[in-house]
PDB file of C-alpha atoms in Angstrom:
ATOM      1  CA  MET A   1     -47.811 125.435-205.063  1.00  0.00           C
ATOM      2  CA  THR A   2     -48.548 124.808-201.377  1.00  0.00           C
ATOM      3  CA  TYR A   3     -45.792 124.082-198.872  1.00  0.00           C
ATOM      4  CA  VAL A   4     -46.588 122.520-195.519  1.00  0.00           C
ATOM      5  CA  VAL A   5     -44.391 124.161-192.913  1.00  0.00           C
ATOM      6  CA  ALA A   6     -43.826 122.114-189.777  1.00  0.00           C
ATOM      7  CA  HIS A   7     -43.023 123.699-186.461  1.00  0.00           C
ATOM      8  CA  VAL A   8     -40.883 122.007-183.871  1.00  0.00           C
ATOM      9  CA  ASN A   9     -41.594 121.775-180.186  1.00  0.00           C
ATOM     10  CA  ASN A  10     -40.436 119.458-177.455  1.00  0.00           C
ATOM     11  CA  ALA A  11     -43.041 116.828-178.314  1.00  0.00           C
ATOM     12  CA  MET A  12     -41.033 115.161-181.086  1.00  0.00           C
ATOM     13  CA  LEU A  13     -37.658 114.520-179.464  1.00  0.00           C
ATOM     14  CA  TYR A  14     -37.555 114.853-175.683  1.00  0.00           C
ATOM     15  CA  PRO A  15     -40.219 112.311-174.612  1.00  0.00           C
ATOM     16  CA  GLY A  16     -38.488 109.543-176.572  1.00  0.00           C
ATOM     17  CA  LEU A  17     -35.053 110.690-175.417  1.00  0.00           C
ATOM     18  CA  ALA A  18     -36.147 110.463-171.794  1.00  0.00           C
ATOM     19  CA  LEU A  19     -37.928 107.134-172.292  1.00  0.00           C
ATOM     20  CA  GLY A  20     -34.863 105.627-173.963  1.00  0.00           C
ATOM     21  CA  ALA A  21     -32.664 106.829-171.110  1.00  0.00           C
ATOM     22  CA  ILE A  22     -35.082 105.367-168.557  1.00  0.00           C
ATOM     23  CA  VAL A  23     -35.417 102.004-170.323  1.00  0.00           C
ATOM     24  CA  SER A  24     -31.643 101.665-170.693  1.00  0.00           C
ATOM     25  CA  ARG A  25     -31.003 103.146-167.240  1.00  0.00           C
ATOM     26  CA  ALA A  26     -28.381 105.325-168.870  1.00  0.00           C
ATOM     27  CA  SER A  27     -25.798 106.828-166.543  1.00  0.00           C
ATOM     28  CA  ARG A  28     -25.970 110.066-168.532  1.00  0.00           C
ATOM     29  CA  ILE A  29     -27.338 111.526-171.765  1.00  0.00           C
ATOM     30  CA  SER A  30     -24.566 111.710-174.348  1.00  0.00           C
ATOM     31  CA  GLY A  31     -24.189 113.671-177.537  1.00  0.00           C
ATOM     32  CA  GLY A  32     -24.532 110.383-179.398  1.00  0.00           C
ATOM     33  CA  MET A  33     -27.898 109.764-177.744  1.00  0.00           C
ATOM     34  CA  PHE A  34     -29.103 113.220-178.841  1.00  0.00           C
ATOM     35  CA  ALA A  35     -27.875 112.530-182.366  1.00  0.00           C
ATOM     36  CA  ALA A  36     -29.635 109.139-182.383  1.00  0.00           C
ATOM     37  CA  ALA A  37     -32.871 110.817-181.251  1.00  0.00           C
ATOM     38  CA  ALA A  38     -32.674 113.459-183.990  1.00  0.00           C
ATOM     39  CA  SER A  39     -31.840 110.840-186.602  1.00  0.00           C
ATOM     40  CA  ALA A  40     -34.777 108.690-185.484  1.00  0.00           C
ATOM     41  CA  VAL A  41     -37.195 111.625-185.855  1.00  0.00           C
ATOM     42  CA  SER A  42     -35.867 112.437-189.309  1.00  0.00           C
ATOM     43  CA  SER A  43     -36.066 108.790-190.383  1.00  0.00           C
ATOM     44  CA  MET A  44     -39.839 108.875-190.004  1.00  0.00           C
ATOM     45  CA  VAL A  45     -40.481 111.291-192.866  1.00  0.00           C
ATOM     46  CA  THR A  46     -40.109 111.110-196.614  1.00  0.00           C
ATOM     47  CA  VAL A  47     -38.817 114.362-198.036  1.00  0.00           C
ATOM     48  CA  ARG A  48     -38.722 113.281-201.666  1.00  0.00           C
ATOM     49  CA  GLN A  49     -41.946 115.134-202.428  1.00  0.00           C
ATOM     50  CA  LEU A  50     -41.588 118.858-203.063  1.00  0.00           C
ATOM     51  CA  GLY A  51     -42.977 120.768-200.085  1.00  0.00           C
ATOM     52  CA  ALA A  52     -43.077 117.687-197.832  1.00  0.00           C
ATOM     53  CA  SER A  53     -42.972 118.191-194.088  1.00  0.00           C
ATOM     54  CA  LEU A  54     -39.615 117.767-192.401  1.00  0.00           C
ATOM     55  CA  LEU A  55     -41.229 116.263-189.299  1.00  0.00           C
ATOM     56  CA  PRO A  56     -43.575 113.348-188.690  1.00  0.00           C
ATOM     57  CA  HIS A  57     -47.246 114.191-188.283  1.00  0.00           C
ATOM     58  CA  ILE A  58     -48.329 114.957-184.728  1.00  0.00           C
ATOM     59  CA  ASP A  59     -50.892 112.135-184.959  1.00  0.00           C
ATOM     60  CA  ASP A  60     -47.941 109.708-185.026  1.00  0.00           C
ATOM     61  CA  LEU A  61     -46.499 110.981-181.750  1.00  0.00           C
ATOM     62  CA  ARG A  62     -46.614 107.624-179.923  1.00  0.00           C
ATOM     63  CA  SER A  63     -44.746 105.844-182.695  1.00  0.00           C
ATOM     64  CA  VAL A  64     -42.270 108.732-182.910  1.00  0.00           C
ATOM     65  CA  SER A  65     -41.577 108.447-179.172  1.00  0.00           C
ATOM     66  CA  GLU A  66     -41.204 104.675-179.478  1.00  0.00           C
ATOM     67  CA  THR A  67     -38.788 104.956-182.405  1.00  0.00           C
ATOM     68  CA  VAL A  68     -36.738 107.659-180.696  1.00  0.00           C
ATOM     69  CA  ALA A  69     -36.620 105.765-177.389  1.00  0.00           C
ATOM     70  CA  ALA A  70     -35.418 102.557-179.058  1.00  0.00           C
ATOM     71  CA  ALA A  71     -32.669 104.454-180.911  1.00  0.00           C
ATOM     72  CA  VAL A  72     -31.573 106.232-177.732  1.00  0.00           C
ATOM     73  CA  ALA A  73     -31.514 103.018-175.660  1.00  0.00           C
ATOM     74  CA  ASP A  74     -29.572 101.234-178.389  1.00  0.00           C
ATOM     75  CA  THR A  75     -27.026 104.061-178.501  1.00  0.00           C
ATOM     76  CA  ALA A  76     -26.704 104.121-174.699  1.00  0.00           C
ATOM     77  CA  ASN A  77     -25.984 100.407-174.852  1.00  0.00           C
ATOM     78  CA  ALA A  78     -23.456 100.785-177.683  1.00  0.00           C
ATOM     79  CA  GLU A  79     -21.679 103.609-175.829  1.00  0.00           C
ATOM     80  CA  GLY A  80     -21.460 101.595-172.603  1.00  0.00           C
ATOM     81  CA  LEU A  81     -23.780 103.969-170.754  1.00  0.00           C
ATOM     82  CA  ALA A  82     -26.671 101.532-170.219  1.00  0.00           C
ATOM     83  CA  GLY A  83     -27.154 100.177-166.726  1.00  0.00           C
ATOM     84  CA  ALA A  84     -29.877  97.755-167.819  1.00  0.00           C
ATOM     85  CA  LYS A  85     -29.540  94.536-169.748  1.00  0.00           C
ATOM     86  CA  LEU A  86     -31.171  95.208-173.097  1.00  0.00           C
ATOM     87  CA  GLY A  87     -32.639  92.380-175.125  1.00  0.00           C
ATOM     88  CA  ASP A  88     -35.556  93.221-177.386  1.00  0.00           C
ATOM     89  CA  ILE A  89     -35.229  96.988-177.086  1.00  0.00           C
ATOM     90  CA  VAL A  90     -38.436  97.773-178.982  1.00  0.00           C
ATOM     91  CA  GLN A  91     -40.428  95.459-176.711  1.00  0.00           C
ATOM     92  CA  GLN A  92     -38.799  96.923-173.607  1.00  0.00           C
ATOM     93  CA  VAL A  93     -39.725 100.421-174.785  1.00  0.00           C
ATOM     94  CA  GLN A  94     -43.309  99.360-175.525  1.00  0.00           C
ATOM     95  CA  ASP A  95     -43.591  97.754-172.087  1.00  0.00           C
ATOM     96  CA  ALA A  96     -42.367 100.954-170.430  1.00  0.00           C
ATOM     97  CA  MET A  97     -44.728 103.292-172.307  1.00  0.00           C
ATOM     98  CA  TRP A  98     -47.743 104.613-170.461  1.00  0.00           C
ATOM     99  CA  GLN A  99     -50.989 103.186-171.789  1.00  0.00           C
ATOM    100  CA  PRO A 100     -54.086 105.311-171.220  1.00  0.00           C
ATOM    101  CA  GLU A 101     -56.771 103.222-169.582  1.00  0.00           C
ATOM    102  CA  TYR A 102     -59.792 105.037-168.252  1.00  0.00           C
ATOM    103  CA  ARG A 103     -62.535 103.735-166.022  1.00  0.00           C
ATOM    104  CA  ARG A 104     -65.985 103.782-167.476  1.00  0.00           C
ATOM    105  CA  ILE A 105     -68.084 106.545-165.961  1.00  0.00           C
ATOM    106  CA  GLN A 106     -71.707 105.816-165.239  1.00  0.00           C
ATOM    107  CA  ALA A 107     -74.266 108.391-164.264  1.00  0.00           C
ATOM    108  CA  GLY A 108     -75.698 107.526-160.881  1.00  0.00           C
TER     109      GLY A 108
END
């Protein structure tokens, strides 16, 4: 039997944590916001299959960051730490995410 072992680095949790704090304009990062971030990461995997990864695939990093950021902003709001008015949190997170747009290079 083959087991896929995932390794953790700062790519899965911290970018979304920071983005959620920025979008909500949180006055501080609380323990609840950390817990919401960790829960959001874990919600993106299915561990019912024997040997399944405990983390989302690295190819899904943008959606992981989006999911984490929305959970963090929502928690900041619920805890009274948000300085921003939050409506459609997912849309606000998407609007705040950097979108790579590159100029076309032409040989001259």
